[in-house]
XYZ file of N, CA, C and O in Angstrom:
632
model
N -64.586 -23.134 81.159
C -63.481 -22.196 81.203
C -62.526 -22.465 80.033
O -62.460 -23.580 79.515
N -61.971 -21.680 79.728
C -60.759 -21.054 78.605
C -59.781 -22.245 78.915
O -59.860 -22.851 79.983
N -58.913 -22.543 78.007
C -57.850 -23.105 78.840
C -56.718 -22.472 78.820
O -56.793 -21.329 78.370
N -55.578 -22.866 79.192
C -54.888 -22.194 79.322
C -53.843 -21.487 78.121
O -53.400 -20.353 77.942
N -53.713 -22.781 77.424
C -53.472 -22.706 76.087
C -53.792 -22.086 74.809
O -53.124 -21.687 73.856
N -55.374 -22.148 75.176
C -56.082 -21.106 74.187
C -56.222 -19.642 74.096
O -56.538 -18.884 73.178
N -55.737 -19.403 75.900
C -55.318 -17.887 76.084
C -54.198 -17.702 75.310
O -54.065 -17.227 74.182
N -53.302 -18.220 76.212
C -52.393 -17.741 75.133
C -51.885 -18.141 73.861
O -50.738 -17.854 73.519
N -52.764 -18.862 73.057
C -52.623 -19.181 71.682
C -53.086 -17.606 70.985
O -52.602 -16.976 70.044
N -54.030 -17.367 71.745
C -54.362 -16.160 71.137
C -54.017 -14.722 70.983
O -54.633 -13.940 70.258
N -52.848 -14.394 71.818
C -52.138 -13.313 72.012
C -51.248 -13.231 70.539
O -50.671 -14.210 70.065
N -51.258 -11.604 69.794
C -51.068 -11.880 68.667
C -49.214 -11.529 69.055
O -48.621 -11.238 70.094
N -48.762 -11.756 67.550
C -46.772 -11.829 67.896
C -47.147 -9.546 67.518
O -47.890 -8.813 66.865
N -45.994 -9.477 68.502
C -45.876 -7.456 68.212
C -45.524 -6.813 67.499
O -45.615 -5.586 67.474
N -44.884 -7.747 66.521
C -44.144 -7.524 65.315
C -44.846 -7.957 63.747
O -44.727 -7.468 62.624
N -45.539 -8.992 64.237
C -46.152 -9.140 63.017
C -47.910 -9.864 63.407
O -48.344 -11.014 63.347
N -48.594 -8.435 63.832
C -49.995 -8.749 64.626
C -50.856 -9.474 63.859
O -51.759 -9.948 64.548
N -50.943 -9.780 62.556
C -51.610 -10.829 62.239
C -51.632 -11.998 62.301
O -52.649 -12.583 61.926
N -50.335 -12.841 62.877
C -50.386 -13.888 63.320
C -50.061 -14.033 64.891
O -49.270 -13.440 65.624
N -50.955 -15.022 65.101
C -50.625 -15.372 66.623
C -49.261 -15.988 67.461
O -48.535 -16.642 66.713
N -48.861 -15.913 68.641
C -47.717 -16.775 69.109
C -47.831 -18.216 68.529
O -46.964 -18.914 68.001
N -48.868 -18.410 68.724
C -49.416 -20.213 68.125
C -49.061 -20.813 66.610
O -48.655 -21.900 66.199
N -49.447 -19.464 65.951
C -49.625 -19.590 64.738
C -47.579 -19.601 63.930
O -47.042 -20.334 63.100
N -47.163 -18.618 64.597
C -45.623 -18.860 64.604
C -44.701 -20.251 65.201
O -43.669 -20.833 64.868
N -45.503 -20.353 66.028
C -45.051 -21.702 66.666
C -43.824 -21.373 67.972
O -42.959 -22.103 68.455
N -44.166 -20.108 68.222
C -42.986 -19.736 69.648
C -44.120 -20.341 71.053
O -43.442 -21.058 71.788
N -45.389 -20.242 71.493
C -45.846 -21.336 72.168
C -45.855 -22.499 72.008
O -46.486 -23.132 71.162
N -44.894 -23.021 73.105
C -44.589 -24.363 73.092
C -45.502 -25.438 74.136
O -45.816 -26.603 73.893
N -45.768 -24.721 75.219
C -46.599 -25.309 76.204
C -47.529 -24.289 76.872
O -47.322 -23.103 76.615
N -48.578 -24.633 77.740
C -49.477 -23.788 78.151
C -50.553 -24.848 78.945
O -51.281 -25.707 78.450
N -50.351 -24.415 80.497
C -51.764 -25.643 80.826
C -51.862 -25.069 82.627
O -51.321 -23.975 82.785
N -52.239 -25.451 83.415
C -52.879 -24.708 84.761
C -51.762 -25.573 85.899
O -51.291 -26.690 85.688
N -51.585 -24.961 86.769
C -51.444 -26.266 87.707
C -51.707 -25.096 88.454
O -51.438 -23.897 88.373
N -52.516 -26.085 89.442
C -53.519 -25.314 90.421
C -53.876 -24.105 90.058
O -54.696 -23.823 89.184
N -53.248 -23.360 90.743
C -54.220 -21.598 90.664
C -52.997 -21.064 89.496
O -53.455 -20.099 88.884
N -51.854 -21.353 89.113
C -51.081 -21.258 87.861
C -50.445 -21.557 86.840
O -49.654 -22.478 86.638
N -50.921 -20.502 85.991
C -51.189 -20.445 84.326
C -49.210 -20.982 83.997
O -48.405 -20.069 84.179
N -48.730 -22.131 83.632
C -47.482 -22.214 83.292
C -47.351 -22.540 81.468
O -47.976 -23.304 80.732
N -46.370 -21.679 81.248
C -46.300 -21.235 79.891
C -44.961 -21.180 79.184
O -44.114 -20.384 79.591
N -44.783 -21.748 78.445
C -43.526 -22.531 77.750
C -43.506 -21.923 76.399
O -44.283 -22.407 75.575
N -42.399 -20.495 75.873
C -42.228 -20.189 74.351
C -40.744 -20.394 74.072
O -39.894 -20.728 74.897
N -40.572 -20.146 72.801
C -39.220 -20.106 72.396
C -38.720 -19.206 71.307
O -39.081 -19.402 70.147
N -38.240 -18.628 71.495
C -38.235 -17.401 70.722
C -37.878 -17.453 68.973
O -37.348 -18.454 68.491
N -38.137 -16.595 68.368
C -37.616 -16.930 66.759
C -36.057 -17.057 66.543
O -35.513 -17.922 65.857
N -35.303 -15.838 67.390
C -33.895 -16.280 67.487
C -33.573 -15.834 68.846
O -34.408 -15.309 69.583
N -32.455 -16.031 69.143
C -32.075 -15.904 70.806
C -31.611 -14.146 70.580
O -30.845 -13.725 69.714
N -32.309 -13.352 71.605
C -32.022 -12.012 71.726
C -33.202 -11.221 71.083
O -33.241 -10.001 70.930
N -34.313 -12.276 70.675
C -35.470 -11.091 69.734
C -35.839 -10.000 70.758
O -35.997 -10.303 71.941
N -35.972 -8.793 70.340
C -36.321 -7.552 71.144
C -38.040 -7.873 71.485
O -38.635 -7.245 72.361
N -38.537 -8.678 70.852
C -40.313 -8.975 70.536
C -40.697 -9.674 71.992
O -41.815 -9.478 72.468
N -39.646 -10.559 72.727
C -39.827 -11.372 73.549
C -40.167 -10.359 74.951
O -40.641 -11.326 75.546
N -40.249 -9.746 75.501
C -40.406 -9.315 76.752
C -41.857 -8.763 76.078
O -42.757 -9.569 76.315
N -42.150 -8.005 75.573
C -43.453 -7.471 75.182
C -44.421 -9.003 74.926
O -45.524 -9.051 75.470
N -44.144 -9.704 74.438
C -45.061 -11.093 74.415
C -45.162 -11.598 75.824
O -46.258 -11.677 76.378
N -43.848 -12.001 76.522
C -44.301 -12.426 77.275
C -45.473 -11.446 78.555
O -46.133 -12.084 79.375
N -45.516 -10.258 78.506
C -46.443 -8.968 79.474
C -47.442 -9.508 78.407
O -48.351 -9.785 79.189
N -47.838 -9.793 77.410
C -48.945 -9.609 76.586
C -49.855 -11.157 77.381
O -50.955 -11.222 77.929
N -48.729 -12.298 77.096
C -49.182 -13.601 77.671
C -49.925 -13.081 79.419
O -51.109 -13.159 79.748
N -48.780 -12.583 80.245
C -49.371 -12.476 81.566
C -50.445 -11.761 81.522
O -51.421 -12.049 82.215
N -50.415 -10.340 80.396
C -51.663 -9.540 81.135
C -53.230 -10.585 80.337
O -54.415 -10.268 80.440
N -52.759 -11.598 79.730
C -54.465 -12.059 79.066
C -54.457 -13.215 79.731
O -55.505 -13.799 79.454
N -53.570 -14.069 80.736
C -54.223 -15.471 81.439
C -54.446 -14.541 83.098
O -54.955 -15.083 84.079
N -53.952 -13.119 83.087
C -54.367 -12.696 84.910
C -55.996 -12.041 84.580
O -56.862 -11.977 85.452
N -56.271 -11.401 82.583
C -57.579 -11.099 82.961
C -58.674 -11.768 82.576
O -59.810 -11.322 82.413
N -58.000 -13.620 82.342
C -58.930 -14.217 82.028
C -59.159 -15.577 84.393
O -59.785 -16.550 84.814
N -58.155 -14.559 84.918
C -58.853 -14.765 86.502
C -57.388 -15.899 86.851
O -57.401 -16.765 87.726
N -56.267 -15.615 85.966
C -55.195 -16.386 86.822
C -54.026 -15.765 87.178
O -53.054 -15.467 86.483
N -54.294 -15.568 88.635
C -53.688 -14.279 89.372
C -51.922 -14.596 89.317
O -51.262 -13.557 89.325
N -50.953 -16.145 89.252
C -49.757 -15.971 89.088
C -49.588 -16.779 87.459
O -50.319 -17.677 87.041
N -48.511 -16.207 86.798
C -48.100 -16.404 85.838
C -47.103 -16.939 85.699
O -46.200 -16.136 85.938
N -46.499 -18.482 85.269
C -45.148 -18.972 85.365
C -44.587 -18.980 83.565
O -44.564 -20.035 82.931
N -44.142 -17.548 82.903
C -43.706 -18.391 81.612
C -41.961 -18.356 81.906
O -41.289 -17.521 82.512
N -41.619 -19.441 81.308
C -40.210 -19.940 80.691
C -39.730 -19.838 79.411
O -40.558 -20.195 78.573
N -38.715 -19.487 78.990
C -37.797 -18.848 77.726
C -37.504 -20.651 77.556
O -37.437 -21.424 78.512
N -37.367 -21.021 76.151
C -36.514 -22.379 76.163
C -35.894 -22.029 75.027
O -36.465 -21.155 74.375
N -34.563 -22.599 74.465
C -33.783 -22.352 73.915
C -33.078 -23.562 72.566
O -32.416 -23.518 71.529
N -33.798 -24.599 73.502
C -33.441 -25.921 72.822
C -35.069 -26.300 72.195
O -35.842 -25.344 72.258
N -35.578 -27.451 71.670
C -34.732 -27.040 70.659
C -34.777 -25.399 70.020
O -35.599 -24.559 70.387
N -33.720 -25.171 69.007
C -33.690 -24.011 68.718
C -35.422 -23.735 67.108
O -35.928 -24.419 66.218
N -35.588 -22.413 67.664
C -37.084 -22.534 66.606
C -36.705 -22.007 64.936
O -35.821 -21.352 64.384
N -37.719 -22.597 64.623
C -37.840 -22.802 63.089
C -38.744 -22.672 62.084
O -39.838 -23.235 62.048
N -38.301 -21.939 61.270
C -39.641 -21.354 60.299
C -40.435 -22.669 59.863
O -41.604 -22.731 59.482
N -39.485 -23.736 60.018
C -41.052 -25.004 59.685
C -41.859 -25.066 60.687
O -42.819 -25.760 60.352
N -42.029 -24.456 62.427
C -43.013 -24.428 63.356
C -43.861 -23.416 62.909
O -44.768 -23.146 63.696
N -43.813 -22.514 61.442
C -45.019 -22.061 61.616
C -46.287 -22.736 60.758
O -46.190 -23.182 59.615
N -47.519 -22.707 61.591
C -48.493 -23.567 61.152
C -48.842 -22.673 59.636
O -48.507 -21.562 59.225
N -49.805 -23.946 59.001
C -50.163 -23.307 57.396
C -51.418 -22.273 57.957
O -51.842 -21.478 57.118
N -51.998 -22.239 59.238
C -52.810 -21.129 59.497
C -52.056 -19.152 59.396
O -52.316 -18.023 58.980
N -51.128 -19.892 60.062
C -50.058 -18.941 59.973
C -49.666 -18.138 58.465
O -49.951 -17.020 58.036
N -48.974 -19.141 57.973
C -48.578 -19.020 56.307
C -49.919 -17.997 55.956
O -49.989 -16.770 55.889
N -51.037 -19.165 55.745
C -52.412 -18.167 55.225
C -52.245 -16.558 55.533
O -52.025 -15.513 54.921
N -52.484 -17.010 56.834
C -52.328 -15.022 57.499
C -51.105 -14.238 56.654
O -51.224 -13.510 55.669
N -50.133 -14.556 57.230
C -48.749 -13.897 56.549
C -49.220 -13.523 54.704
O -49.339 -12.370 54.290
N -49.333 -14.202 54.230
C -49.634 -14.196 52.886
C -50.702 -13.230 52.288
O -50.546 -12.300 51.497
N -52.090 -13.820 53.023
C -52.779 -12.725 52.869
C -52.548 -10.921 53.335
O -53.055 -9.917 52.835
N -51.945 -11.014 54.046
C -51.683 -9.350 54.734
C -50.402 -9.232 54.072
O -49.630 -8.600 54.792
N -49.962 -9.535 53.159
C -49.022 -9.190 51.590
C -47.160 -9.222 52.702
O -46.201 -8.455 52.608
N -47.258 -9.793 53.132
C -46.128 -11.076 53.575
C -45.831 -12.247 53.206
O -46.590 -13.214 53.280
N -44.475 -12.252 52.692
C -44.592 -13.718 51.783
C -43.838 -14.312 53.153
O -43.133 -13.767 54.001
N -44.382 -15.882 52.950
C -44.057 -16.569 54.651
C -42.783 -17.117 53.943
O -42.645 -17.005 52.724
N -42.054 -17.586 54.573
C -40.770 -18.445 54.384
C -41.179 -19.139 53.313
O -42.330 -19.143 52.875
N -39.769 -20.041 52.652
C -39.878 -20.575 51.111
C -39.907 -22.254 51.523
O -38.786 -22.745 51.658
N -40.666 -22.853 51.659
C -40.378 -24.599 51.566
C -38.920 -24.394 51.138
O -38.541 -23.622 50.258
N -38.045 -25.320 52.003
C -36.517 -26.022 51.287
C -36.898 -26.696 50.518
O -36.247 -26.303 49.549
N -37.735 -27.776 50.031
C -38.113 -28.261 48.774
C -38.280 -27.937 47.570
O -38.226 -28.707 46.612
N -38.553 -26.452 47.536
C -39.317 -26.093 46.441
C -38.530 -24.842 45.920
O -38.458 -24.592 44.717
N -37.806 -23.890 47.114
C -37.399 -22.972 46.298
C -36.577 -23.020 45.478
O -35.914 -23.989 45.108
N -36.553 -21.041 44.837
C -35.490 -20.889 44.150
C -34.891 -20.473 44.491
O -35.062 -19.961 45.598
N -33.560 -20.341 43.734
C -32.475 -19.366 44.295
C -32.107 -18.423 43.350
O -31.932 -18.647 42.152
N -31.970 -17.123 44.050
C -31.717 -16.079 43.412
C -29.881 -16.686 42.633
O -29.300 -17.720 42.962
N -29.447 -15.783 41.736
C -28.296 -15.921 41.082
C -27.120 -16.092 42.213
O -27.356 -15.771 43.378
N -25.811 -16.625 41.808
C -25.054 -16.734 42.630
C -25.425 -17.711 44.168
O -24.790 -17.636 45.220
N -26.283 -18.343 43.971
C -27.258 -19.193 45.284
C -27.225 -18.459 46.666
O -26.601 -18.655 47.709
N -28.366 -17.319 46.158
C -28.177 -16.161 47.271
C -29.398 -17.115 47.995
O -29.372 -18.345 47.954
N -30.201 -16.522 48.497
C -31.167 -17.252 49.440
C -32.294 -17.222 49.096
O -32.605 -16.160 48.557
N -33.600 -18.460 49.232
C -34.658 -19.072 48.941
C -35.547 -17.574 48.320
O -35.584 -16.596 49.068
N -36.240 -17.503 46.911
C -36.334 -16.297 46.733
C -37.797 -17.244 46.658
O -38.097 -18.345 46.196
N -38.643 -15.936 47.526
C -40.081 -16.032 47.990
C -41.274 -15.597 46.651
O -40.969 -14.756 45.806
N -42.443 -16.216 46.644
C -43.016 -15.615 45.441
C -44.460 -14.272 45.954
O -45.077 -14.268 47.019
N -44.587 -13.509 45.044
C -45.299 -12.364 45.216
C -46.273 -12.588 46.493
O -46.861 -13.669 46.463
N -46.416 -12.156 47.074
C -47.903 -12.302 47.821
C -49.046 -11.197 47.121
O -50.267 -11.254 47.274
N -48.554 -10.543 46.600
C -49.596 -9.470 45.876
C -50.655 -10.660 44.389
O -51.790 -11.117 44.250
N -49.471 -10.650 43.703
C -49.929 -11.341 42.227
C -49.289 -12.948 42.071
O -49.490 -13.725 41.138
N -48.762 -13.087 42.848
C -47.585 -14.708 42.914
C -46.887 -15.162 41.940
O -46.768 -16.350 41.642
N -46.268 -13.997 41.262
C -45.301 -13.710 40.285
C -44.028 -14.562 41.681
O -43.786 -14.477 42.885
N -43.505 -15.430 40.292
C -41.968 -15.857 40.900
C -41.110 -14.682 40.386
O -39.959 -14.759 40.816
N -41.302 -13.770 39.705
C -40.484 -12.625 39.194
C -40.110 -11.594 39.923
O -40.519 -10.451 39.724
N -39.057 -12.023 41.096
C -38.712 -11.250 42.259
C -37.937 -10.965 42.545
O -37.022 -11.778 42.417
N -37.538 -9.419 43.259
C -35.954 -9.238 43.525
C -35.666 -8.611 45.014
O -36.192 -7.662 45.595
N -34.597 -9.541 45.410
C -34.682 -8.870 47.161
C -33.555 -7.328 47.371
O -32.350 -7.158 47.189
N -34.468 -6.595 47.745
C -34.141 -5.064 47.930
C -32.980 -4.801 49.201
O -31.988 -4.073 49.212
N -33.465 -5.582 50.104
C -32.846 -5.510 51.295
C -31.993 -6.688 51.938
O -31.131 -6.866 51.078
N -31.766 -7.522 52.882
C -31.446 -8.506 53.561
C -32.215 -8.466 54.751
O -32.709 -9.401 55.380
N -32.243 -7.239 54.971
C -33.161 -6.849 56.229
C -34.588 -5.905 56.212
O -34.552 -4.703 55.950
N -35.496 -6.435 56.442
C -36.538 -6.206 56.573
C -36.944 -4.628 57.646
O -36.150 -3.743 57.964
N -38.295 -4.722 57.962
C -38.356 -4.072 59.214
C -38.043 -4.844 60.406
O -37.922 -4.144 61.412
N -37.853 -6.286 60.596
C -37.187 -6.906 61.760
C -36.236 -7.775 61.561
O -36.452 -8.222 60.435
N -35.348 -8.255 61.979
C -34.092 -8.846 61.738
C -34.531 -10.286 61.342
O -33.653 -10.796 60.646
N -35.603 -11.126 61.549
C -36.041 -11.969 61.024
C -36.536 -11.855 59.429
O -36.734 -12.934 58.871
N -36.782 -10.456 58.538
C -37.820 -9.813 58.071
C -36.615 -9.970 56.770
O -35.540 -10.412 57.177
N -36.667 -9.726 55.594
C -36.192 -9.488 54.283
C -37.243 -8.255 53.324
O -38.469 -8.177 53.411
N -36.244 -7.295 52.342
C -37.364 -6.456 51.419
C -37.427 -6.966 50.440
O -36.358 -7.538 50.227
N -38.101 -7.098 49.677
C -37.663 -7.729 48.058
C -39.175 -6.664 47.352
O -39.965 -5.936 47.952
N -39.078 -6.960 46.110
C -39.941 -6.099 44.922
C -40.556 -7.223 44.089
O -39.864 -8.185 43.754
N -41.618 -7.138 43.809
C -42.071 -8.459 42.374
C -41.889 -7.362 41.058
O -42.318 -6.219 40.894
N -40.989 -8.326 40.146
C -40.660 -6.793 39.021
C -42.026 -7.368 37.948
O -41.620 -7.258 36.791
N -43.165 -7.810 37.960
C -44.246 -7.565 37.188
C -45.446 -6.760 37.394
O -45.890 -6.038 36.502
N -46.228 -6.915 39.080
C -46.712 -5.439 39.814
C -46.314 -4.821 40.540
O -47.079 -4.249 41.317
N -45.150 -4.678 40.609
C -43.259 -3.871 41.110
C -44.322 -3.346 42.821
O -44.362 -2.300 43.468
N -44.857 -4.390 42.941
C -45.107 -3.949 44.593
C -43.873 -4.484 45.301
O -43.142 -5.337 44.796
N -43.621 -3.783 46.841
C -42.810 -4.094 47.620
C -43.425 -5.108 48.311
O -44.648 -5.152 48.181
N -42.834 -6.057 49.112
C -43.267 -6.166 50.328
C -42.101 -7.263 50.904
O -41.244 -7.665 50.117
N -42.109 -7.615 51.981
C -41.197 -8.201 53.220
C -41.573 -9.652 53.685
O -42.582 -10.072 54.251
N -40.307 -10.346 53.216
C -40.955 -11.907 53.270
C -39.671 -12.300 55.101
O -38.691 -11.754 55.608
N -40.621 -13.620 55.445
C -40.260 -14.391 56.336
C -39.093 -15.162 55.813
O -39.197 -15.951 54.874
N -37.687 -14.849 56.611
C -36.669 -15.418 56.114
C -36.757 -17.001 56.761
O -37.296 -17.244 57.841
N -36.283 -17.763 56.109
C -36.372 -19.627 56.602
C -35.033 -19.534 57.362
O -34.010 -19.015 56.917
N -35.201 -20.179 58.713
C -34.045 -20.583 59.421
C -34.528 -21.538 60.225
O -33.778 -22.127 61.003
């Protein structure tokens, strides 16, 4: 049998379906006791609109993998962080032309020390300019690469 964990490792996030809850790092726990599936996430920030749809996504795939009650819990502490997402994650994000969050080590900063400026996911031109602050989700940023002036929407670091 499945475990419990691996169910729901595998439920993808609703907002950004190429990576998994796992792969973001909002599953925190996941394991059986007796006849129920108990399940531990934490959200990207407190109030994400994404969280009630994940968690129906978690219940409806451990009740049709035969575990009829579902216990998940919201946790709050610690608070989550773009370093919980795994480099499986990153990969995904990147490839599907999402630039993932910027290492604090490594980035740059836009002029005036605006915030960690992400490199192309198209061509990986550091030659980038952020369009927006806000993305399509409040976690989300727009920016442009001005050498194959594609758009696309990077993972802000918090």
């Amino acid at each position: 049998m499945v475990s419990v964990f691996d169910i729901a490792a595998s439920v993808a996030d609703p907002e950004l379906p190429v990576v998994t809850i796992a792969d973001l790092g909002i599953l925190r726990e996941a394991y059986a006791e007796g006849d129920t599936a108990k399940v531990t996430i934490t959200p990207t920030y407190s109030g994400c609109p994404a969280m009630d749809t994940i968690k129906s996504d978690i219940a409806r795939a451990l009740q049709s993998s035969g575990y009829l009650t579902v216990d998940i819990e919201t946790v709050y502490a610690p608070a989550w962080t773009t370093d919980w997402i795994s480099e499986e994650g990153r990969r995904k994000l990147a490839e599907s032309g999402i630039a993932p969050p910027v290492e604090e080590a490594t980035h740059r900063r836009l002029p005036l020390l605006g915030p960690p400026a992400p490199e192309c996911p198209q061509c990986r031109s550091a030659r980038v300019s952020e369009l927006s602050r806000f993305g399509s989700t409040v976690c989300m940023s727009l920016w442009r690469c001005e050498d194959c002036r594609e758009p696309f929407q990077h993972v802000k670091r918090h």
